Amino acid sequence: MNWLLVIAGAVVGAPLRYLTDRAVQSRHDTAFPWGTFLVNVSGCTLLGFLSGATTAGAISSHLVLLLGTGLCGAFTTYSTFSYETLRLAESGARLQAAVNAVGIVAAGLGAAFTGAAVAQALWQ
Amino acid sequence: MPSDPRPPLAGEPVDPDVDLRVPEQRAETSPSPAPVLAVIAVGGVIGSCARYGAGLLWPTAAGAFPWTTLGINVVGCSVIGVLMVVITEVVTPHRLVRPFFGTGVLGGFTTFSTYANDVRGLIDGGNPRTGLAYMALTLLAALAGVWLAATATRRLLVHHREAR
């Protein structure tokens, strides 16, 4: 059962990242990887919310496996982020590479705190 | 700093998923996006199950340093460094290879949301030092991993091929 929940989440999460990335890239003609930035930050917000809801006892562990481990895990990515940062650095855009690396970590952490705070406020 | 970093890329993708500025990659989804989305979904399931299985094998106690997730992310970043050099500089792969391995398997295996939320959990749970150390160490090890893997692959395969 647990494995099936992770699989069901991943089946949706991975293609959703690809489609989101494509949609963002087709609208922004820039070398900065906004698509990965958007999926990672939004995934962090959702997982933060789920973590906060779990702490409050508002949702089941099954929902965390489906939406957290499966969907958010497959939706967000560290490998694409690190490769895009490397490509920026190798192409000479070192400042953009540094901004991408520090910015995505700061934004992701902020998003996780925000998601958890929203859940806490809802179920206090 | 150059105002536009694009010219040095000369057709090489910045993004391992898809780069719409490169015509061959726009063609990645033609005539139908269904095969691409299908291999991404299958790859995502394989990667996510590997990540979930690793978490069951090597669980992280509450408040402890999340070594398993760090290992998963660093391994995934190193593998994408090898993969991208091989498929952009060494061979011309089938159009579904990159969506399957890069976007699907490695994207499903590595996770940014768990990383950020583990940092938040450690800070919220009264272990801010562990959280910040984990945050910095993952970032540095992941970037070092992708750089070292890409550089080593390039030296071994690309330079070797050019020397022949």
PDB file of C-alpha atoms in Angstrom:
ATOM      1  CA  MET A   1       0.000   0.000   0.000  1.00  0.00           C
ATOM      2  CA  ASN A   2       2.725   2.478   0.987  1.00  0.00           C
ATOM      3  CA  TRP A   3       4.717   1.777  -2.179  1.00  0.00           C
ATOM      4  CA  LEU A   4       1.586   2.213  -4.318  1.00  0.00           C
ATOM      5  CA  LEU A   5       0.965   5.652  -2.786  1.00  0.00           C
ATOM      6  CA  VAL A   6       4.542   6.752  -3.551  1.00  0.00           C
ATOM      7  CA  ILE A   7       4.212   5.398  -7.112  1.00  0.00           C
ATOM      8  CA  ALA A   8       0.861   7.154  -7.656  1.00  0.00           C
ATOM      9  CA  GLY A   9       2.342  10.466  -6.500  1.00  0.00           C
ATOM     10  CA  ALA A  10       5.465  10.090  -8.647  1.00  0.00           C
ATOM     11  CA  VAL A  11       3.482   9.207 -11.784  1.00  0.00           C
ATOM     12  CA  VAL A  12       1.872  12.659 -11.566  1.00  0.00           C
ATOM     13  CA  GLY A  13       4.788  14.641 -10.063  1.00  0.00           C
ATOM     14  CA  ALA A  14       7.507  13.936 -12.635  1.00  0.00           C
ATOM     15  CA  PRO A  15       5.501  14.807 -15.795  1.00  0.00           C
ATOM     16  CA  LEU A  16       4.059  17.815 -13.954  1.00  0.00           C
ATOM     17  CA  ARG A  17       7.592  19.180 -13.420  1.00  0.00           C
ATOM     18  CA  TYR A  18       8.404  18.711 -17.101  1.00  0.00           C
ATOM     19  CA  LEU A  19       5.205  20.456 -18.233  1.00  0.00           C
ATOM     20  CA  THR A  20       5.656  23.312 -15.743  1.00  0.00           C
ATOM     21  CA  ASP A  21       9.287  23.795 -16.805  1.00  0.00           C
ATOM     22  CA  ARG A  22       8.287  23.860 -20.479  1.00  0.00           C
ATOM     23  CA  ALA A  23       5.465  26.319 -19.824  1.00  0.00           C
ATOM     24  CA  VAL A  24       7.763  28.692 -17.914  1.00  0.00           C
ATOM     25  CA  GLN A  25      10.568  28.455 -20.482  1.00  0.00           C
ATOM     26  CA  SER A  26       8.263  29.143 -23.408  1.00  0.00           C
ATOM     27  CA  ARG A  27       7.198  32.402 -21.731  1.00  0.00           C
ATOM     28  CA  HIS A  28      10.618  33.629 -20.567  1.00  0.00           C
ATOM     29  CA  ASP A  29      13.415  33.959 -23.086  1.00  0.00           C
ATOM     30  CA  THR A  30      16.212  33.933 -20.520  1.00  0.00           C
ATOM     31  CA  ALA A  31      19.095  31.643 -19.617  1.00  0.00           C
ATOM     32  CA  PHE A  32      18.144  31.801 -15.939  1.00  0.00           C
ATOM     33  CA  PRO A  33      16.408  28.519 -15.001  1.00  0.00           C
ATOM     34  CA  TRP A  34      13.122  29.989 -13.752  1.00  0.00           C
ATOM     35  CA  GLY A  35      11.242  26.750 -14.462  1.00  0.00           C
ATOM     36  CA  THR A  36      13.247  24.704 -11.942  1.00  0.00           C
ATOM     37  CA  PHE A  37      13.132  27.626  -9.514  1.00  0.00           C
ATOM     38  CA  LEU A  38       9.331  27.663  -9.681  1.00  0.00           C
ATOM     39  CA  VAL A  39       8.826  23.885  -9.282  1.00  0.00           C
ATOM     40  CA  ASN A  40      11.274  23.646  -6.382  1.00  0.00           C
ATOM     41  CA  VAL A  41       9.842  26.598  -4.465  1.00  0.00           C
ATOM     42  CA  SER A  42       6.212  25.547  -4.992  1.00  0.00           C
ATOM     43  CA  GLY A  43       7.066  21.942  -4.033  1.00  0.00           C
ATOM     44  CA  CYS A  44       8.735  23.193  -0.842  1.00  0.00           C
ATOM     45  CA  THR A  45       5.596  25.196   0.014  1.00  0.00           C
ATOM     46  CA  LEU A  46       3.341  22.157  -0.411  1.00  0.00           C
ATOM     47  CA  LEU A  47       5.633  19.842   1.572  1.00  0.00           C
ATOM     48  CA  GLY A  48       5.969  22.484   4.311  1.00  0.00           C
ATOM     49  CA  PHE A  49       2.183  22.670   4.466  1.00  0.00           C
ATOM     50  CA  LEU A  50       1.908  18.857   4.646  1.00  0.00           C
ATOM     51  CA  SER A  51       4.561  18.710   7.400  1.00  0.00           C
ATOM     52  CA  GLY A  52       2.735  21.373   9.388  1.00  0.00           C
ATOM     53  CA  ALA A  53      -0.571  19.554   8.936  1.00  0.00           C
ATOM     54  CA  THR A  54       1.042  16.273  10.061  1.00  0.00           C
ATOM     55  CA  THR A  55       2.432  17.904  13.201  1.00  0.00           C
ATOM     56  CA  ALA A  56      -1.055  19.256  13.930  1.00  0.00           C
ATOM     57  CA  GLY A  57      -2.473  15.746  13.435  1.00  0.00           C
ATOM     58  CA  ALA A  58      -4.744  16.999  10.660  1.00  0.00           C
ATOM     59  CA  ILE A  59      -3.755  14.575   7.882  1.00  0.00           C
ATOM     60  CA  SER A  60      -2.924  10.879   7.670  1.00  0.00           C
ATOM     61  CA  SER A  61       0.495   9.364   6.985  1.00  0.00           C
ATOM     62  CA  HIS A  62      -0.941   7.893   3.779  1.00  0.00           C
ATOM     63  CA  LEU A  63      -1.607  11.353   2.384  1.00  0.00           C
ATOM     64  CA  VAL A  64       1.984  12.348   3.252  1.00  0.00           C
ATOM     65  CA  LEU A  65       3.306   9.358   1.269  1.00  0.00           C
ATOM     66  CA  LEU A  66       1.111  10.198  -1.735  1.00  0.00           C
ATOM     67  CA  LEU A  67       1.569  13.989  -1.848  1.00  0.00           C
ATOM     68  CA  GLY A  68       4.855  14.407   0.057  1.00  0.00           C
ATOM     69  CA  THR A  69       7.169  11.484  -0.733  1.00  0.00           C
ATOM     70  CA  GLY A  70       5.586  10.709  -4.116  1.00  0.00           C
ATOM     71  CA  LEU A  71       4.307  13.924  -5.667  1.00  0.00           C
ATOM     72  CA  CYS A  72       6.555  16.600  -4.086  1.00  0.00           C
ATOM     73  CA  GLY A  73       9.579  14.285  -4.252  1.00  0.00           C
ATOM     74  CA  ALA A  74       9.186  13.675  -7.985  1.00  0.00           C
ATOM     75  CA  PHE A  75       8.001  17.234  -8.719  1.00  0.00           C
ATOM     76  CA  THR A  76      11.053  18.908  -7.159  1.00  0.00           C
ATOM     77  CA  THR A  77      14.608  18.153  -8.231  1.00  0.00           C
ATOM     78  CA  TYR A  78      18.143  18.664  -6.964  1.00  0.00           C
ATOM     79  CA  SER A  79      19.890  17.118  -9.988  1.00  0.00           C
ATOM     80  CA  THR A  80      18.416  19.488 -12.596  1.00  0.00           C
ATOM     81  CA  PHE A  81      19.063  22.461 -10.307  1.00  0.00           C
ATOM     82  CA  SER A  82      22.731  21.514  -9.806  1.00  0.00           C
ATOM     83  CA  TYR A  83      23.289  20.859 -13.510  1.00  0.00           C
ATOM     84  CA  GLU A  84      21.691  24.159 -14.507  1.00  0.00           C
ATOM     85  CA  THR A  85      23.907  25.956 -11.999  1.00  0.00           C
ATOM     86  CA  LEU A  86      26.972  24.240 -13.494  1.00  0.00           C
ATOM     87  CA  ARG A  87      25.912  25.211 -17.038  1.00  0.00           C
ATOM     88  CA  LEU A  88      25.504  28.845 -16.009  1.00  0.00           C
ATOM     89  CA  ALA A  89      28.967  28.835 -14.405  1.00  0.00           C
ATOM     90  CA  GLU A  90      30.581  27.118 -17.409  1.00  0.00           C
ATOM     91  CA  SER A  91      28.987  29.556 -19.860  1.00  0.00           C
ATOM     92  CA  GLY A  92      30.595  32.473 -18.016  1.00  0.00           C
ATOM     93  CA  ALA A  93      27.499  33.614 -16.133  1.00  0.00           C
ATOM     94  CA  ARG A  94      29.131  32.988 -12.750  1.00  0.00           C
ATOM     95  CA  LEU A  95      27.142  35.646 -10.927  1.00  0.00           C
ATOM     96  CA  GLN A  96      23.883  34.155 -12.218  1.00  0.00           C
ATOM     97  CA  ALA A  97      25.080  30.695 -11.144  1.00  0.00           C
ATOM     98  CA  ALA A  98      25.786  31.952  -7.619  1.00  0.00           C
ATOM     99  CA  VAL A  99      22.482  33.844  -7.486  1.00  0.00           C
ATOM    100  CA  ASN A 100      20.643  30.721  -8.654  1.00  0.00           C
ATOM    101  CA  ALA A 101      22.310  28.484  -6.048  1.00  0.00           C
ATOM    102  CA  VAL A 102      21.884  30.807  -3.070  1.00  0.00           C
ATOM    103  CA  GLY A 103      18.504  32.134  -4.236  1.00  0.00           C
ATOM    104  CA  ILE A 104      16.865  28.744  -4.681  1.00  0.00           C
ATOM    105  CA  VAL A 105      18.023  27.515  -1.256  1.00  0.00           C
ATOM    106  CA  ALA A 106      16.851  30.712   0.455  1.00  0.00           C
ATOM    107  CA  ALA A 107      13.524  30.735  -1.418  1.00  0.00           C
ATOM    108  CA  GLY A 108      12.957  27.005  -0.844  1.00  0.00           C
ATOM    109  CA  LEU A 109      13.609  27.330   2.879  1.00  0.00           C
ATOM    110  CA  GLY A 110      11.358  30.393   3.100  1.00  0.00           C
ATOM    111  CA  ALA A 111       8.659  28.498   1.211  1.00  0.00           C
ATOM    112  CA  ALA A 112       8.926  25.507   3.578  1.00  0.00           C
ATOM    113  CA  PHE A 113       8.551  27.781   6.625  1.00  0.00           C
ATOM    114  CA  THR A 114       5.613  29.601   4.994  1.00  0.00           C
ATOM    115  CA  GLY A 115       3.808  26.361   4.148  1.00  0.00           C
ATOM    116  CA  ALA A 116       4.268  25.012   7.673  1.00  0.00           C
ATOM    117  CA  ALA A 117       3.119  28.328   9.206  1.00  0.00           C
ATOM    118  CA  VAL A 118      -0.050  28.341   7.095  1.00  0.00           C
ATOM    119  CA  ALA A 119      -0.879  24.783   8.213  1.00  0.00           C
ATOM    120  CA  GLN A 120      -0.182  25.721  11.823  1.00  0.00           C
ATOM    121  CA  ALA A 121      -2.477  28.744  11.570  1.00  0.00           C
ATOM    122  CA  LEU A 122      -5.235  26.632  10.018  1.00  0.00           C
ATOM    123  CA  TRP A 123      -5.203  23.853  12.620  1.00  0.00           C
ATOM    124  CA  GLN A 124      -4.155  25.658  15.774  1.00  0.00           C
TER     125      GLN A 124
ATOM    126  CA  MET B   1      29.582  39.856 -16.259  1.00  0.00           C
ATOM    127  CA  PRO B   2      28.247  39.326 -19.773  1.00  0.00           C
ATOM    128  CA  SER B   3      24.802  40.819 -20.304  1.00  0.00           C
ATOM    129  CA  ASP B   4      23.679  37.750 -22.224  1.00  0.00           C
ATOM    130  CA  PRO B   5      25.247  34.427 -21.311  1.00  0.00           C
ATOM    131  CA  ARG B   6      23.561  32.603 -24.154  1.00  0.00           C
ATOM    132  CA  PRO B   7      26.040  32.825 -27.065  1.00  0.00           C
ATOM    133  CA  PRO B   8      28.720  30.560 -25.497  1.00  0.00           C
ATOM    134  CA  LEU B   9      26.115  27.836 -25.133  1.00  0.00           C
ATOM    135  CA  ALA B  10      25.728  27.662 -28.942  1.00  0.00           C
ATOM    136  CA  GLY B  11      22.906  25.184 -29.097  1.00  0.00           C
ATOM    137  CA  GLU B  12      23.872  23.275 -26.008  1.00  0.00           C
ATOM    138  CA  PRO B  13      21.036  23.130 -23.491  1.00  0.00           C
ATOM    139  CA  VAL B  14      21.201  25.044 -20.240  1.00  0.00           C
ATOM    140  CA  ASP B  15      18.337  22.984 -19.030  1.00  0.00           C
ATOM    141  CA  PRO B  16      18.568  19.205 -19.005  1.00  0.00           C
ATOM    142  CA  ASP B  17      14.829  18.844 -19.369  1.00  0.00           C
ATOM    143  CA  VAL B  18      14.190  20.760 -22.552  1.00  0.00           C
ATOM    144  CA  ASP B  19      15.380  23.999 -24.091  1.00  0.00           C
ATOM    145  CA  LEU B  20      12.725  25.538 -26.298  1.00  0.00           C
ATOM    146  CA  ARG B  21      15.216  27.850 -27.989  1.00  0.00           C
ATOM    147  CA  VAL B  22      16.876  24.855 -29.618  1.00  0.00           C
ATOM    148  CA  PRO B  23      14.753  23.615 -32.544  1.00  0.00           C
ATOM    149  CA  GLU B  24      15.813  19.969 -32.151  1.00  0.00           C
ATOM    150  CA  GLN B  25      14.562  20.043 -28.574  1.00  0.00           C
ATOM    151  CA  ARG B  26      11.282  21.647 -29.481  1.00  0.00           C
ATOM    152  CA  ALA B  27      10.897  18.634 -31.765  1.00  0.00           C
ATOM    153  CA  GLU B  28      11.386  16.410 -28.713  1.00  0.00           C
ATOM    154  CA  THR B  29       7.650  16.311 -28.128  1.00  0.00           C
ATOM    155  CA  SER B  30       6.536  16.022 -31.750  1.00  0.00           C
ATOM    156  CA  PRO B  31       4.459  14.534 -33.197  1.00  0.00           C
ATOM    157  CA  SER B  32       2.893  13.721 -29.843  1.00  0.00           C
ATOM    158  CA  PRO B  33       3.986  14.542 -26.287  1.00  0.00           C
ATOM    159  CA  ALA B  34       2.536  11.269 -25.009  1.00  0.00           C
ATOM    160  CA  PRO B  35       5.694   9.088 -25.340  1.00  0.00           C
ATOM    161  CA  VAL B  36       7.848  11.752 -23.640  1.00  0.00           C
ATOM    162  CA  LEU B  37       5.388  12.178 -20.760  1.00  0.00           C
ATOM    163  CA  ALA B  38       5.066   8.403 -20.438  1.00  0.00           C
ATOM    164  CA  VAL B  39       8.822   7.757 -20.144  1.00  0.00           C
ATOM    165  CA  ILE B  40       9.133  10.669 -17.683  1.00  0.00           C
ATOM    166  CA  ALA B  41       6.362   9.141 -15.547  1.00  0.00           C
ATOM    167  CA  VAL B  42       7.973   5.671 -15.625  1.00  0.00           C
ATOM    168  CA  GLY B  43      11.417   7.146 -14.864  1.00  0.00           C
ATOM    169  CA  GLY B  44       9.940   9.266 -12.078  1.00  0.00           C
ATOM    170  CA  VAL B  45       8.415   6.175 -10.476  1.00  0.00           C
ATOM    171  CA  ILE B  46      11.743   4.271 -10.645  1.00  0.00           C
ATOM    172  CA  GLY B  47      13.670   7.193  -9.150  1.00  0.00           C
ATOM    173  CA  SER B  48      11.079   7.901  -6.451  1.00  0.00           C
ATOM    174  CA  CYS B  49      10.885   4.233  -5.425  1.00  0.00           C
ATOM    175  CA  ALA B  50      14.685   4.116  -5.155  1.00  0.00           C
ATOM    176  CA  ARG B  51      14.578   7.215  -2.929  1.00  0.00           C
ATOM    177  CA  TYR B  52      11.739   5.825  -0.792  1.00  0.00           C
ATOM    178  CA  GLY B  53      13.527   2.467  -0.487  1.00  0.00           C
ATOM    179  CA  ALA B  54      16.766   4.157   0.576  1.00  0.00           C
ATOM    180  CA  GLY B  55      14.805   6.042   3.247  1.00  0.00           C
ATOM    181  CA  LEU B  56      13.393   2.753   4.579  1.00  0.00           C
ATOM    182  CA  LEU B  57      16.832   1.089   4.557  1.00  0.00           C
ATOM    183  CA  TRP B  58      18.624   4.000   6.217  1.00  0.00           C
ATOM    184  CA  PRO B  59      16.016   5.939   8.224  1.00  0.00           C
ATOM    185  CA  THR B  60      16.903   9.277   9.805  1.00  0.00           C
ATOM    186  CA  ALA B  61      15.942   9.765  13.451  1.00  0.00           C
ATOM    187  CA  ALA B  62      14.170  12.987  14.448  1.00  0.00           C
ATOM    188  CA  GLY B  63      16.721  15.726  15.070  1.00  0.00           C
ATOM    189  CA  ALA B  64      19.558  13.773  13.438  1.00  0.00           C
ATOM    190  CA  PHE B  65      21.598  14.828  10.410  1.00  0.00           C
ATOM    191  CA  PRO B  66      19.708  13.605   7.279  1.00  0.00           C
ATOM    192  CA  TRP B  67      22.616  11.645   5.744  1.00  0.00           C
ATOM    193  CA  THR B  68      20.355   9.488   3.554  1.00  0.00           C
ATOM    194  CA  THR B  69      18.756  12.425   1.730  1.00  0.00           C
ATOM    195  CA  LEU B  70      22.154  14.110   1.441  1.00  0.00           C
ATOM    196  CA  GLY B  71      23.584  10.935  -0.120  1.00  0.00           C
ATOM    197  CA  ILE B  72      20.629  10.603  -2.519  1.00  0.00           C
ATOM    198  CA  ASN B  73      20.949  14.192  -3.720  1.00  0.00           C
ATOM    199  CA  VAL B  74      24.735  14.096  -4.120  1.00  0.00           C
ATOM    200  CA  VAL B  75      24.647  10.763  -5.984  1.00  0.00           C
ATOM    201  CA  GLY B  76      21.842  12.019  -8.266  1.00  0.00           C
ATOM    202  CA  CYS B  77      23.734  15.261  -9.012  1.00  0.00           C
ATOM    203  CA  SER B  78      26.916  13.326  -9.832  1.00  0.00           C
ATOM    204  CA  VAL B  79      25.061  10.959 -12.157  1.00  0.00           C
ATOM    205  CA  ILE B  80      23.398  13.836 -14.044  1.00  0.00           C
ATOM    206  CA  GLY B  81      26.875  15.337 -14.594  1.00  0.00           C
ATOM    207  CA  VAL B  82      27.964  12.100 -16.312  1.00  0.00           C
ATOM    208  CA  LEU B  83      24.670  11.724 -18.207  1.00  0.00           C
ATOM    209  CA  MET B  84      24.567  15.232 -19.641  1.00  0.00           C
ATOM    210  CA  VAL B  85      28.179  15.161 -20.882  1.00  0.00           C
ATOM    211  CA  VAL B  86      27.626  11.738 -22.474  1.00  0.00           C
ATOM    212  CA  ILE B  87      24.385  12.680 -24.274  1.00  0.00           C
ATOM    213  CA  THR B  88      25.378  16.201 -25.340  1.00  0.00           C
ATOM    214  CA  GLU B  89      29.085  15.732 -26.136  1.00  0.00           C
ATOM    215  CA  VAL B  90      29.753  12.029 -26.738  1.00  0.00           C
ATOM    216  CA  VAL B  91      26.769  10.343 -28.370  1.00  0.00           C
ATOM    217  CA  THR B  92      23.511  11.391 -30.036  1.00  0.00           C
ATOM    218  CA  PRO B  93      20.949   9.435 -28.040  1.00  0.00           C
ATOM    219  CA  HIS B  94      17.393   8.446 -28.840  1.00  0.00           C
ATOM    220  CA  ARG B  95      15.030  11.380 -28.196  1.00  0.00           C
ATOM    221  CA  LEU B  96      13.505   9.633 -25.177  1.00  0.00           C
ATOM    222  CA  VAL B  97      16.808   8.945 -23.362  1.00  0.00           C
ATOM    223  CA  ARG B  98      17.153  12.352 -21.743  1.00  0.00           C
ATOM    224  CA  PRO B  99      13.492  12.671 -20.668  1.00  0.00           C
ATOM    225  CA  PHE B 100      13.645   9.162 -19.187  1.00  0.00           C
ATOM    226  CA  PHE B 101      16.951   9.323 -17.299  1.00  0.00           C
ATOM    227  CA  GLY B 102      17.434  13.054 -16.716  1.00  0.00           C
ATOM    228  CA  THR B 103      13.910  14.314 -16.115  1.00  0.00           C
ATOM    229  CA  GLY B 104      12.339  11.055 -14.921  1.00  0.00           C
ATOM    230  CA  VAL B 105      14.758   8.815 -13.005  1.00  0.00           C
ATOM    231  CA  LEU B 106      17.168  11.442 -11.629  1.00  0.00           C
ATOM    232  CA  GLY B 107      14.452  14.051 -11.136  1.00  0.00           C
ATOM    233  CA  GLY B 108      12.359  11.518  -9.224  1.00  0.00           C
ATOM    234  CA  PHE B 109      15.349  10.251  -7.240  1.00  0.00           C
ATOM    235  CA  THR B 110      16.643  13.622  -6.056  1.00  0.00           C
ATOM    236  CA  THR B 111      14.419  15.935  -4.069  1.00  0.00           C
ATOM    237  CA  PHE B 112      14.568  19.600  -3.218  1.00  0.00           C
ATOM    238  CA  SER B 113      11.357  19.724  -1.179  1.00  0.00           C
ATOM    239  CA  THR B 114      12.498  17.114   1.375  1.00  0.00           C
ATOM    240  CA  TYR B 115      15.876  18.856   1.647  1.00  0.00           C
ATOM    241  CA  ALA B 116      14.342  22.260   2.410  1.00  0.00           C
ATOM    242  CA  ASN B 117      11.755  20.801   4.784  1.00  0.00           C
ATOM    243  CA  ASP B 118      14.380  18.775   6.665  1.00  0.00           C
ATOM    244  CA  VAL B 119      16.314  22.018   7.206  1.00  0.00           C
ATOM    245  CA  ARG B 120      13.111  23.701   8.445  1.00  0.00           C
ATOM    246  CA  GLY B 121      12.291  20.739  10.685  1.00  0.00           C
ATOM    247  CA  LEU B 122      15.746  20.772  12.283  1.00  0.00           C
ATOM    248  CA  ILE B 123      15.589  24.544  12.899  1.00  0.00           C
ATOM    249  CA  ASP B 124      12.013  24.364  14.250  1.00  0.00           C
ATOM    250  CA  GLY B 125      12.873  21.313  16.346  1.00  0.00           C
ATOM    251  CA  GLY B 126      15.675  23.066  18.236  1.00  0.00           C
ATOM    252  CA  ASN B 127      18.616  21.812  16.153  1.00  0.00           C
ATOM    253  CA  PRO B 128      19.465  24.938  14.131  1.00  0.00           C
ATOM    254  CA  ARG B 129      23.186  24.096  13.893  1.00  0.00           C
ATOM    255  CA  THR B 130      22.511  20.659  12.414  1.00  0.00           C
ATOM    256  CA  GLY B 131      19.957  22.217  10.052  1.00  0.00           C
ATOM    257  CA  LEU B 132      22.277  24.927   8.760  1.00  0.00           C
ATOM    258  CA  ALA B 133      25.218  22.501   8.460  1.00  0.00           C
ATOM    259  CA  TYR B 134      23.005  20.115   6.478  1.00  0.00           C
ATOM    260  CA  MET B 135      21.772  22.975   4.287  1.00  0.00           C
ATOM    261  CA  ALA B 136      25.290  24.144   3.403  1.00  0.00           C
ATOM    262  CA  LEU B 137      26.897  20.709   3.100  1.00  0.00           C
ATOM    263  CA  THR B 138      24.217  19.393   0.705  1.00  0.00           C
ATOM    264  CA  LEU B 139      24.517  22.441  -1.557  1.00  0.00           C
ATOM    265  CA  LEU B 140      28.328  22.315  -1.655  1.00  0.00           C
ATOM    266  CA  ALA B 141      28.514  18.532  -2.115  1.00  0.00           C
ATOM    267  CA  ALA B 142      25.825  18.550  -4.834  1.00  0.00           C
ATOM    268  CA  LEU B 143      27.529  21.310  -6.843  1.00  0.00           C
ATOM    269  CA  ALA B 144      30.959  19.714  -6.342  1.00  0.00           C
ATOM    270  CA  GLY B 145      29.481  16.357  -7.390  1.00  0.00           C
ATOM    271  CA  VAL B 146      27.957  17.590 -10.659  1.00  0.00           C
ATOM    272  CA  TRP B 147      31.106  19.579 -11.514  1.00  0.00           C
ATOM    273  CA  LEU B 148      33.555  16.761 -10.733  1.00  0.00           C
ATOM    274  CA  ALA B 149      31.433  14.164 -12.547  1.00  0.00           C
ATOM    275  CA  ALA B 150      31.034  16.337 -15.668  1.00  0.00           C
ATOM    276  CA  THR B 151      34.737  17.254 -15.697  1.00  0.00           C
ATOM    277  CA  ALA B 152      35.912  13.674 -15.212  1.00  0.00           C
ATOM    278  CA  THR B 153      33.514  12.349 -17.882  1.00  0.00           C
ATOM    279  CA  ARG B 154      34.641  15.040 -20.330  1.00  0.00           C
ATOM    280  CA  ARG B 155      38.319  14.188 -19.721  1.00  0.00           C
ATOM    281  CA  LEU B 156      37.784  10.455 -20.036  1.00  0.00           C
ATOM    282  CA  LEU B 157      35.372  10.326 -22.978  1.00  0.00           C
ATOM    283  CA  VAL B 158      35.465  13.587 -24.942  1.00  0.00           C
ATOM    284  CA  HIS B 159      39.226  14.261 -24.877  1.00  0.00           C
ATOM    285  CA  HIS B 160      40.013  10.609 -25.413  1.00  0.00           C
ATOM    286  CA  ARG B 161      37.777  10.540 -28.474  1.00  0.00           C
ATOM    287  CA  GLU B 162      39.294  13.751 -29.860  1.00  0.00           C
ATOM    288  CA  ALA B 163      42.816  12.381 -29.356  1.00  0.00           C
ATOM    289  CA  ARG B 164      42.131   9.346 -31.522  1.00  0.00           C
TER     290      ARG B 164
END
